[in-house]
Short mmCIF file of C-alpha atoms in Angstrom, two decimals:
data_model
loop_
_atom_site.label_atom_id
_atom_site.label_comp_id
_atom_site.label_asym_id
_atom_site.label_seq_id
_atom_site.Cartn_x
_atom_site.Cartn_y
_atom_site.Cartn_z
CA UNK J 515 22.16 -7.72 -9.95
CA UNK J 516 24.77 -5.39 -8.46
CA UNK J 517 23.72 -4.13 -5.27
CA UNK J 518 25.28 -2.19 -2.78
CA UNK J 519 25.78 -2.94 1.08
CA UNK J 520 28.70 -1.08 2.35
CA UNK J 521 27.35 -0.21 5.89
CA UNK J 522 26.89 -3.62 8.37
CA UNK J 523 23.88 -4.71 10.22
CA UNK J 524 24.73 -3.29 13.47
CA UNK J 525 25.39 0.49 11.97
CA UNK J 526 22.50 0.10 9.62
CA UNK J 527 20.41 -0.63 13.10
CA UNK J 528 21.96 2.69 15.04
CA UNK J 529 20.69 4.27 12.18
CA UNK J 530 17.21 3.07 12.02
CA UNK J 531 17.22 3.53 15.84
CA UNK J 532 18.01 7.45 15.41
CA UNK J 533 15.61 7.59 12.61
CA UNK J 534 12.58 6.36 14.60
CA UNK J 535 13.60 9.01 17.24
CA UNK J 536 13.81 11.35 15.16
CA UNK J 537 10.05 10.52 14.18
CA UNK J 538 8.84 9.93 17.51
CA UNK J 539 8.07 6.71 17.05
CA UNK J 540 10.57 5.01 18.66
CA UNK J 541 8.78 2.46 21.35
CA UNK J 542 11.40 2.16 24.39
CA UNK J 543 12.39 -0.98 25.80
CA UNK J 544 13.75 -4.18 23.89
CA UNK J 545 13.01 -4.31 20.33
CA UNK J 546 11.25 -7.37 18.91
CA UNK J 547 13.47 -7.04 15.57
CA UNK J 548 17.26 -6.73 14.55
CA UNK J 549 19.01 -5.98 11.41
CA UNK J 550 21.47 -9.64 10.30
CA UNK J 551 23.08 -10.96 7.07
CA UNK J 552 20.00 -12.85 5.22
CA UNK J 553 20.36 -15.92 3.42
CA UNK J 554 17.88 -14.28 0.96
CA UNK J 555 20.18 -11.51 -0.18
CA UNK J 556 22.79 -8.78 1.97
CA UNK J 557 20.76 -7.32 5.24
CA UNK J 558 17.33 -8.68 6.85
CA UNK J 559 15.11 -8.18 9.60
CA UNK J 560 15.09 -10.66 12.68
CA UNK J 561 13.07 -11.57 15.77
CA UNK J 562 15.11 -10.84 18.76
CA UNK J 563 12.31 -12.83 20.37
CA UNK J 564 8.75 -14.80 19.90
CA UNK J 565 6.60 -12.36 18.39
CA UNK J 566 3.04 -13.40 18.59
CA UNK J 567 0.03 -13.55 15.57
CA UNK J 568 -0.98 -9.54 15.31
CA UNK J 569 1.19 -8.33 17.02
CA UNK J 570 3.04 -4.83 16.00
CA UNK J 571 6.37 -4.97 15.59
CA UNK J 572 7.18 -1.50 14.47
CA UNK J 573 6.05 1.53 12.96
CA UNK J 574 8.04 3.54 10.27
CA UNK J 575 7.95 7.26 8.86
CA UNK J 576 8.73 7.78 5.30
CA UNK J 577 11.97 9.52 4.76
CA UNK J 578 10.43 11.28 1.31
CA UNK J 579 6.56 10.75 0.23
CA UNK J 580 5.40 12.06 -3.17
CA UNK J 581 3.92 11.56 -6.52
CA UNK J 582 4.33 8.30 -8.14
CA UNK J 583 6.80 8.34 -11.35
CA UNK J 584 4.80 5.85 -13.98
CA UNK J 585 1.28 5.49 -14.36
CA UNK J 586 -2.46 6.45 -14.66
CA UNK J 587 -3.86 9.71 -12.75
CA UNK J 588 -0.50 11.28 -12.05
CA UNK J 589 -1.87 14.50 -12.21
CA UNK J 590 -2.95 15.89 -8.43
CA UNK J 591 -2.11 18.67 -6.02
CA UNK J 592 1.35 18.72 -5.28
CA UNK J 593 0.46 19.96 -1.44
CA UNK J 594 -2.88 17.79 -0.34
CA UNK J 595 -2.76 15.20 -3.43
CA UNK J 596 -6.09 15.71 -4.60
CA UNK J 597 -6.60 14.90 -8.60
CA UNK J 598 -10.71 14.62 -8.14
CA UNK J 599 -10.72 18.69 -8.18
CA UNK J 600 -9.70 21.29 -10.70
CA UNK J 601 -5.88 22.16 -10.72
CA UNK J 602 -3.83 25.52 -11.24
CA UNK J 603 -0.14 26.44 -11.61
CA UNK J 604 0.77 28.15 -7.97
CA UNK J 605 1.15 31.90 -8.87
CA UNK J 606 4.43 31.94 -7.59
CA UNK J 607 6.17 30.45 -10.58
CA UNK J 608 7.37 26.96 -9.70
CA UNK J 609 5.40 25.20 -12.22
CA UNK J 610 3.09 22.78 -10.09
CA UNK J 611 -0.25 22.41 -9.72
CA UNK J 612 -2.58 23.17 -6.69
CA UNK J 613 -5.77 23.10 -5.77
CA UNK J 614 -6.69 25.88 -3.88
CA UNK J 615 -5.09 28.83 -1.88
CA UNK J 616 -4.48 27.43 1.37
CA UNK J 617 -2.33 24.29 -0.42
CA UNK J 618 -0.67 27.14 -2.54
CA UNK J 619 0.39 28.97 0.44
CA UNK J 620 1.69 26.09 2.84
CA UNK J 621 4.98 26.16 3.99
CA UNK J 622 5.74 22.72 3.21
CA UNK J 623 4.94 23.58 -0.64
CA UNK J 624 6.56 27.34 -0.77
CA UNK J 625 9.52 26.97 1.66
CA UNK J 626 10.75 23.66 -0.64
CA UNK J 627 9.90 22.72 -3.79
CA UNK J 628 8.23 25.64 -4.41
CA UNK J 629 11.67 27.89 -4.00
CA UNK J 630 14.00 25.20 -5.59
CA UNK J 631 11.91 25.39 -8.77
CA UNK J 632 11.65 29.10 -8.75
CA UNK J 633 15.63 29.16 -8.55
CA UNK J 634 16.01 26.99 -11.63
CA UNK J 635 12.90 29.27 -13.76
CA UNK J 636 10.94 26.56 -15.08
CA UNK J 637 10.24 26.58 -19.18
CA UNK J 638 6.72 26.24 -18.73
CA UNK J 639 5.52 29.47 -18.35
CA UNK J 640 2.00 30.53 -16.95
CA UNK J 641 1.04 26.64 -16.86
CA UNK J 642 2.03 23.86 -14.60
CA UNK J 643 4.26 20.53 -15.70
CA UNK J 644 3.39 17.20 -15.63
CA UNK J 645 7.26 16.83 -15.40
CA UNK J 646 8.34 18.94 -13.11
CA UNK J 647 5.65 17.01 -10.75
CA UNK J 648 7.12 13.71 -11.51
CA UNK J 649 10.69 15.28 -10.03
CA UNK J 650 9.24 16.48 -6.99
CA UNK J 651 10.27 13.84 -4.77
CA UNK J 652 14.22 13.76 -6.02
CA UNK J 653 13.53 17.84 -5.03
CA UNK J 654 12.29 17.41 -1.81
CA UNK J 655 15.54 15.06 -0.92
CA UNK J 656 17.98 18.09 -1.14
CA UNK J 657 15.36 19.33 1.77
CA UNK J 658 16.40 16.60 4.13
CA UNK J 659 17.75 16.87 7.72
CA UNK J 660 21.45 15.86 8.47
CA UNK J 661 19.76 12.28 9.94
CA UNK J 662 17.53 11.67 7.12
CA UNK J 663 20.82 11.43 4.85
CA UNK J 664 22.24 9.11 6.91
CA UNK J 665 19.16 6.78 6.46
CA UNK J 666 19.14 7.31 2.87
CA UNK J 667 23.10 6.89 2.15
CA UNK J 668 22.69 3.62 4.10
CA UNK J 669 19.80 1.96 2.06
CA UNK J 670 20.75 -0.75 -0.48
CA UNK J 671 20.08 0.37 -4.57
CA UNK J 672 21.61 -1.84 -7.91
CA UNK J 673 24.19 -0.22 -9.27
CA UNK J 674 23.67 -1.91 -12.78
CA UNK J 675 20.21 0.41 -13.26
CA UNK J 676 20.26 4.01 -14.42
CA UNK J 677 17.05 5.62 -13.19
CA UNK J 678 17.33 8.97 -13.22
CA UNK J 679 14.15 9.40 -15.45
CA UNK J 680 12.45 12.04 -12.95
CA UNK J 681 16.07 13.89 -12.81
CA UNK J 682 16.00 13.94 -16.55
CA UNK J 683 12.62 15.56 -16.65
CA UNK J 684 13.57 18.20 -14.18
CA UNK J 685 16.42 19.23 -16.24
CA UNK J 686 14.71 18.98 -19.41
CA UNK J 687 12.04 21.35 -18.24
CA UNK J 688 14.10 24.28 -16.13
CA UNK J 689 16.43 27.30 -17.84
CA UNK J 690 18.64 26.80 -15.01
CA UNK J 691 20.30 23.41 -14.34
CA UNK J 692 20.75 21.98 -10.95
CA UNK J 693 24.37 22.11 -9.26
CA UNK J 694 26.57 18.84 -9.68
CA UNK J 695 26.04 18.45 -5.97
CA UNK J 696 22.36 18.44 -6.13
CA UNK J 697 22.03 16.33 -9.09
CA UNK J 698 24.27 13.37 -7.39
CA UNK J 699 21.86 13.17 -4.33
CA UNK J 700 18.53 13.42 -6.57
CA UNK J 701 20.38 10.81 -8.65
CA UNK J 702 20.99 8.51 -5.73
CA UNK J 703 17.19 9.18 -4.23
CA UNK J 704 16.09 7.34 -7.48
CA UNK J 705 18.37 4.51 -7.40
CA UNK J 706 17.71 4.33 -3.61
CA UNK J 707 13.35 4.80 -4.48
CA UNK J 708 13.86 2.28 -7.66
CA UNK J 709 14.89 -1.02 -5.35
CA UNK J 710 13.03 0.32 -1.98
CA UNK J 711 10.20 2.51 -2.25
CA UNK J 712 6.45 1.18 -1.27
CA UNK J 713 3.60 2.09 -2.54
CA UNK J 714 1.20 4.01 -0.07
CA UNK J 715 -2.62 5.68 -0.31
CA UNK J 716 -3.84 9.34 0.25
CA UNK J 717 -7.40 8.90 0.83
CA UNK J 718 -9.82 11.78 0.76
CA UNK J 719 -13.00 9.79 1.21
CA UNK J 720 -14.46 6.62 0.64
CA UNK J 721 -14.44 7.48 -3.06
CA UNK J 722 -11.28 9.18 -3.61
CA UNK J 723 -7.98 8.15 -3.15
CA UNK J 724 -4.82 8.74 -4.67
CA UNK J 725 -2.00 5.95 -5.07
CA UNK J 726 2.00 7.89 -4.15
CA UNK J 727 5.51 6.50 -3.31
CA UNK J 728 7.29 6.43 -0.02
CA UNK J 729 10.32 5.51 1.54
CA UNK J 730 10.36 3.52 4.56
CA UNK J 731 14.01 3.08 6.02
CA UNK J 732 12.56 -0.27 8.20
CA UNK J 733 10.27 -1.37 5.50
CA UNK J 734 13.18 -1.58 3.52
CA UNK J 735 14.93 -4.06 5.65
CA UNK J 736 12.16 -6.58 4.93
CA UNK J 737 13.39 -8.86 2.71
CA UNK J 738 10.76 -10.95 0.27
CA UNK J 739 8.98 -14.33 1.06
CA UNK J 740 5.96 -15.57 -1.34
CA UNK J 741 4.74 -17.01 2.49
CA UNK J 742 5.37 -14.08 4.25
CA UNK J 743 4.79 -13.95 8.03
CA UNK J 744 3.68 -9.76 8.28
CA UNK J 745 1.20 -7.99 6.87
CA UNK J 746 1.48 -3.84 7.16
CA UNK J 747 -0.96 -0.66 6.31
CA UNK J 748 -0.23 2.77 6.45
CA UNK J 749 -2.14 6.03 8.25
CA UNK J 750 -3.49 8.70 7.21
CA UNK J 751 -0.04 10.18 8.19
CA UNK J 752 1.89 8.15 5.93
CA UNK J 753 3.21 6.10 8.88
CA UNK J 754 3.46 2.38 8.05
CA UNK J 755 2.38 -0.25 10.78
CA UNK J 756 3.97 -3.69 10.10
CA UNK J 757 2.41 -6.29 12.37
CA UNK J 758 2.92 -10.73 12.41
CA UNK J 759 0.49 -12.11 10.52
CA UNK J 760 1.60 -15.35 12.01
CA UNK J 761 3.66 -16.26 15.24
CA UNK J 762 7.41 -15.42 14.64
CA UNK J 763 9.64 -17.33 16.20
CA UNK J 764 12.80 -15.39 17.62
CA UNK J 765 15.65 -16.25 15.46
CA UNK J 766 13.36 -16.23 12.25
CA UNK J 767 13.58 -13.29 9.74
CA UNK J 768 10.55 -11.21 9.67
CA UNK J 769 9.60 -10.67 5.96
CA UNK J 770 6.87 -9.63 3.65
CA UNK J 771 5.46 -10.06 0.16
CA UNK J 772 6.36 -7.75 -2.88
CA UNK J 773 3.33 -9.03 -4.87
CA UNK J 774 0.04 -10.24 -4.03
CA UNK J 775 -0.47 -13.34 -2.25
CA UNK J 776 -2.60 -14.94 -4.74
CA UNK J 777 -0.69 -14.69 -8.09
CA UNK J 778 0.69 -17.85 -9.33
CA UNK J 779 4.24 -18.20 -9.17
CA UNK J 780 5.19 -17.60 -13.01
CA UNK J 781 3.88 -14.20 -12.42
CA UNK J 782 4.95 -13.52 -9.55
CA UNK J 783 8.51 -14.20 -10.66
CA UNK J 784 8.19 -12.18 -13.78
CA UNK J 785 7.19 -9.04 -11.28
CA UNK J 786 9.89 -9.59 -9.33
CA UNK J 787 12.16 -9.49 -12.14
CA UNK J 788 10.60 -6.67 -13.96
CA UNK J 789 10.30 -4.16 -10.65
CA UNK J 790 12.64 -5.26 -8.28
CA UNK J 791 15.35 -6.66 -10.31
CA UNK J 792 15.75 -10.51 -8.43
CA UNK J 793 14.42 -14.25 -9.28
CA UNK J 794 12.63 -15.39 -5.84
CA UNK J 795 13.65 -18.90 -5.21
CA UNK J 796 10.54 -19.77 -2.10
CA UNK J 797 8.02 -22.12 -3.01
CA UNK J 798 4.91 -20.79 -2.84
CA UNK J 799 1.44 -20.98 -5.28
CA UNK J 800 -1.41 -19.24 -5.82
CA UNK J 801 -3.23 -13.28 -10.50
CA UNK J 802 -3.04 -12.50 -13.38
CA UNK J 803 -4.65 -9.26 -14.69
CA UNK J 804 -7.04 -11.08 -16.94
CA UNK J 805 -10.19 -8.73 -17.12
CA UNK J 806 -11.33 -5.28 -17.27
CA UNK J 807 -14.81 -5.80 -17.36
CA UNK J 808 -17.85 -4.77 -15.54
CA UNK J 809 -18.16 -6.68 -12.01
CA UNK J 810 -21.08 -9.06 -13.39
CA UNK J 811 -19.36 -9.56 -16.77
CA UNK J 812 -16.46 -11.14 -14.63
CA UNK J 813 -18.81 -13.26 -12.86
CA UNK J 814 -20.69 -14.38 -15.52
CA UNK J 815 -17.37 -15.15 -17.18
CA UNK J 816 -15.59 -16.82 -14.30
CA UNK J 817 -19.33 -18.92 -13.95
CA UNK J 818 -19.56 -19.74 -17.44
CA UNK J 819 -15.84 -19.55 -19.53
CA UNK J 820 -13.19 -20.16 -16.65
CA UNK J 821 -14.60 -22.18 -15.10
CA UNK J 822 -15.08 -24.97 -17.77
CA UNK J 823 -10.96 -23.99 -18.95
CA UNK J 824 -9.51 -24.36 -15.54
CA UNK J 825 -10.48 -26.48 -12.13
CA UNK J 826 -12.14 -24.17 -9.60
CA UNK J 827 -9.12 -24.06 -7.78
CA UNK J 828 -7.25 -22.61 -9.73
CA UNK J 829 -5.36 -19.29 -8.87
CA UNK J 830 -7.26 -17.16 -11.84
CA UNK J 831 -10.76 -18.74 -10.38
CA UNK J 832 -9.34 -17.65 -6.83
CA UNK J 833 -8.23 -14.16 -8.33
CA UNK J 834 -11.73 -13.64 -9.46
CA UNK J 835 -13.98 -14.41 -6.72
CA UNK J 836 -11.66 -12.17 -4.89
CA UNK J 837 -12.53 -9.02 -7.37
CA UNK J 838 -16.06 -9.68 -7.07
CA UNK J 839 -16.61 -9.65 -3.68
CA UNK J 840 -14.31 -6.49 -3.73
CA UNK J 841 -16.35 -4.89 -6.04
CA UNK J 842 -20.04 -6.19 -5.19
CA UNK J 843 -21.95 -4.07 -2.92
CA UNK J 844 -19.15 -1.30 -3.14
CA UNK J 845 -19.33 -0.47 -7.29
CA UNK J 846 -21.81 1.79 -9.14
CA UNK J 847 -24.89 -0.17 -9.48
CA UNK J 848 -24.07 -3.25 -7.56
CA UNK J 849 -24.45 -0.96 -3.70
CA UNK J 850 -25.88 -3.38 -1.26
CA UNK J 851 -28.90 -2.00 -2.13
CA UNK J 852 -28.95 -3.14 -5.76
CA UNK J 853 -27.86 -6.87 -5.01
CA UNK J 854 -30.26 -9.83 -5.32
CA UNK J 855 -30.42 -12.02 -2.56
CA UNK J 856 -28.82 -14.75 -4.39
CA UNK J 857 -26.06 -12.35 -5.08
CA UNK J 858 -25.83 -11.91 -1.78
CA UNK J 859 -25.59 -15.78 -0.88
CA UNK J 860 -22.84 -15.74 -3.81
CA UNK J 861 -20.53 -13.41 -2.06
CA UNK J 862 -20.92 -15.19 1.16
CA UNK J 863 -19.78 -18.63 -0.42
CA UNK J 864 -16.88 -16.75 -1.81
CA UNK J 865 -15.55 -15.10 1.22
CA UNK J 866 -15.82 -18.30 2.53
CA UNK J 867 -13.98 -19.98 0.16
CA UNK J 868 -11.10 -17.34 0.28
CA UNK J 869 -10.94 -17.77 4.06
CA UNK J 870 -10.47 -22.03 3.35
CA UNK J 871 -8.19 -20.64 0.66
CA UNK J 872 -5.99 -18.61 3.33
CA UNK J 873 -5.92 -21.24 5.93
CA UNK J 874 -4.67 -23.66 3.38
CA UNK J 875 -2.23 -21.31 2.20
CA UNK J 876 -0.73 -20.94 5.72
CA UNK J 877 -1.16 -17.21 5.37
CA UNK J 878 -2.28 -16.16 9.58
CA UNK J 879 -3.95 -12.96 9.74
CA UNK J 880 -2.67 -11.48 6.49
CA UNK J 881 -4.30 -7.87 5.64
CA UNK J 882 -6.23 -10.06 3.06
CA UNK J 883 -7.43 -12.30 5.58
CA UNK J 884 -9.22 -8.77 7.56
CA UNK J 885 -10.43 -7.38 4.35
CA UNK J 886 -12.40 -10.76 3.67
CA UNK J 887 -13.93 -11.17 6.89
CA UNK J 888 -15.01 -7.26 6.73
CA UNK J 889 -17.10 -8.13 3.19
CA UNK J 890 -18.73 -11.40 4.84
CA UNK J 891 -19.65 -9.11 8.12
CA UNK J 892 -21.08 -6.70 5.80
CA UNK J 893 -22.67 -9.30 3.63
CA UNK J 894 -24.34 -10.91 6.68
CA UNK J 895 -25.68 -7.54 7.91
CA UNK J 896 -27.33 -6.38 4.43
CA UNK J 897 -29.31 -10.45 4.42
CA UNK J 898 -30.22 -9.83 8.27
CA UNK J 899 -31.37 -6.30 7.04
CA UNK J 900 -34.02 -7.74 4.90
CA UNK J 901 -34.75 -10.71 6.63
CA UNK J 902 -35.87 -8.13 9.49
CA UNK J 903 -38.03 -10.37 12.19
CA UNK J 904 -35.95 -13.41 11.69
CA UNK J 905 -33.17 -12.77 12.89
CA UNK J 906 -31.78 -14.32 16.40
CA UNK J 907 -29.39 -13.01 18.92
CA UNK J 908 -27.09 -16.28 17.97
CA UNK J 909 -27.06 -14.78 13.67
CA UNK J 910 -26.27 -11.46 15.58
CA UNK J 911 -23.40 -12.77 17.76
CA UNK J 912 -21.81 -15.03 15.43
CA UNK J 913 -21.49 -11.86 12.88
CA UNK J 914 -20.10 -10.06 15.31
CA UNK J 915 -17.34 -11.71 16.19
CA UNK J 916 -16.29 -12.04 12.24
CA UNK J 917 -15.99 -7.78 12.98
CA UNK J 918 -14.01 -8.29 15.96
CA UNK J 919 -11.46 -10.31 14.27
CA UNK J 920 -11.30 -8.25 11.14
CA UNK J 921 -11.03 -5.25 13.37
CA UNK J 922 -7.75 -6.96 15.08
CA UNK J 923 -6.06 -7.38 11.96
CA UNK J 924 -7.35 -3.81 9.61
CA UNK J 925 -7.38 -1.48 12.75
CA UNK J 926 -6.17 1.68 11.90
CA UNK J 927 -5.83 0.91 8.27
CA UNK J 928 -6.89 4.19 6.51
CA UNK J 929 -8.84 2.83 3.75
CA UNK J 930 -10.46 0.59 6.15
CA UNK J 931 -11.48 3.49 8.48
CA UNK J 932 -12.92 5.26 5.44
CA UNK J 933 -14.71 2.06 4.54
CA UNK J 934 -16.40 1.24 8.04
CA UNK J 935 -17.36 5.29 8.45
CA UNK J 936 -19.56 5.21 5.48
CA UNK J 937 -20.93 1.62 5.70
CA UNK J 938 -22.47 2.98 9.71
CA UNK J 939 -24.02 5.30 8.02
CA UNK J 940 -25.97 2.65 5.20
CA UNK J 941 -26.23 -0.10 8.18
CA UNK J 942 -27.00 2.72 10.70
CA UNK J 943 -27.18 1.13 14.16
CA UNK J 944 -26.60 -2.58 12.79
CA UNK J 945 -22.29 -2.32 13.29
CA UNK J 946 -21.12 -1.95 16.12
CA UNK J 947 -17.29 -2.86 17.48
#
């Protein structure tokens, strides 16, 4: 892999500086990071001092945000992102789909892409293009502000790739083509998206959510590790929070993981490979996308199939456990309302296990870590719900802390938020913080 570095750590840190500013999100004072050469490949992050477990160590803006490029449900609103609601082609021409009047008429939609598009006459008539959405975020990166370039013309991308899929779309679907000088920045936004962009959430409610791109000028400094030592979420601004999931020692680079902490490391190497173009070389083991099944299909299979094939430790068996107390007690038919109580027990043994799993694993307060702990408090609460007169302050106390330390580690996650909002209302006066 090719990649190009031409601006140093100390320039590449000016900029990131300005670009928080810019954001207003810059916290004064020392910063507990600094931009280095990495011994895992050109620029890194580094504590400029002990950073403790939880802590937050910055927050980042996205320079662009937008629809993803490859996928399921691509189709949404190109103003709100809804795709749960019917869509229309804005009246004004530009060939992209809304969802209502007030997303149709916002200035971030008609004063941008909206006018580009309307300059090049898309070929699509009355209708809206699947396309033409897929190129919005190359579009919106002609809109950006003298500082924002900067950022972007500073970020690392392999030369060896051509990925100017959405700028092929685009042209393919306008009478007009784009000037030269536009299509070599939407060109470069795509290389520049391609090696650095993260995935982040639009939620509308607890049942609706839509997955989009970003691109996070700090996040990008974060270099890989299999054992990472952050964790990060975003807000329902976009904004990403990136916090120690164990204590950092100043000196040591701050990283984070690309994939998820349980897969195994054959397939975590061939994701690497396949989406961000590099062979990771830390040691590190524990999924594999084995089943699309209903929720007690998988158990049933994990309780009767996997687990005779492989031992129960096993990172498929861990991979599993970890989908079904995802999806118990949060899935169509399987509400907490619908469990048995030995389903119940079941879910508590497996957060459990996952915990043991994490702690072995060396893994701190990972986002994982938070999201477990939130299903066993929940879990707890739904058995004390039925068990009604029998249960003691000591039950009550002991559950509550589990809450206390999730909520350390998932506050102001937006999905989380969402989560905890509707569960008050099925626990009623049971959670409390």
């Amino acid at each position: 892999m090719s990649i190009q570095d031409t601006i140093g750590p100390e320039k590449m840190e000016e900029i990131l500086v300005s670009h928080l500013k810019e954001n207003k999100i810059f916290r004064e004072g020392p910063q507990p990071w600094t931009i280095r050469r990495s011994s895992l490949g050109g620029r890194g992050m580094f504590a400029t001092r002990n950073i403790e477990q939880n802590e937050l160590i910055f927050i980042d803006a996205p320079l662009i945000i937008g629809p993803r490029s490859v996928g399921k449900h691509l189709q949404m609103c190109v103003c709100c992102y809804k795709n749960e609601c019917p869509l229309f082609p804005c009246d004004r021409g530009c060939g992209l789909p809304v969802c209502s009047n007030q997303c149709e008429n916002s200035p971030k939609h008609v004063n941008y892409e909206c006018e580009y598009l309307r300059s090049l006459v898309p070929t699509c008539g009355t209708d809206w293009s699947l396309d033409l959405l897929v190129a919005v975020i190359p579009i919106r990166a002609l809109f950006m502000t003298e500082q924002q370039r900067k950022c972007l013309a500073a970020l690392q991308y392999d030369e060896t790739l051509n990925v100017d899929h959405e700028v092929g779309l685009l042209k393919k679907n306008v009478a007009n083509s784009p000037s030269k000088k536009d299509m070599e920045l939407m060109k470069r936004v795509c290389e520049v998206f391609n090696t650095n962009s993260f995935e982040t959430v639009c939620v509308h409610d607890k049942d609706h959510f839509v997955s989009l791109r970003g691109l996070y000028p700090m996040g990008s400094l974060q270099n890989h590790c299999c054992i990472p030592n952050t964790r990060h979420h975003f807000d329902g601004d976009y904004r990403l929070y990136v916090s120690a999931a164990l204590p950092i020692s100043a000196g040591e680079e701050i990283t984070m993981s690309y994939t998820s902490l349980f897969w195994d490391t054959t397939l975590r190497r061939q994701f690497l490979s396949m989406t961000k173009h590099f062979a990771c070389i830390c040691i590190a083991a524990v999924v594999e996308e084995i089943l699309y099944k209903t929720s007690r299909q998988i158990l049933r299979f994990m309780q009767k199939e996997l687990s005779v094939l492989v031992p129960w430790c096993n990172y498929l068996i861990i991979d599993v456990k970890f989908r079904i107390i995802s999806y118990f007690g949060r899935s169509d038919g399987l509400e907490w309302k619908d469990l048995s109580d030995n389903e119940l027990d079941m879910k508590a043994n497996y957060c459990n296990d996952l915990l043991s799993m994490l702690d072995v694993l060396n893994c701190g307060d990972c986002k994982k870590r938070g999201l477990i702990l939130y299903e066993l408090y929940c879990t707890n609460l739904e058995k004390m719900k039925r068990l009604k007169q029998q249960v003691n302050i000591e039950m009550v106390d002991e559950n509550q802390n589990l809450l206390k330390k999730a909520m350390v580690i998932l506050q102001n996650d937006i999905v989380t938020v969402t989560t905890f909002k509707h569960d008050q209302k099925y626990f009623e006066q049971l959670i409390t913080v």
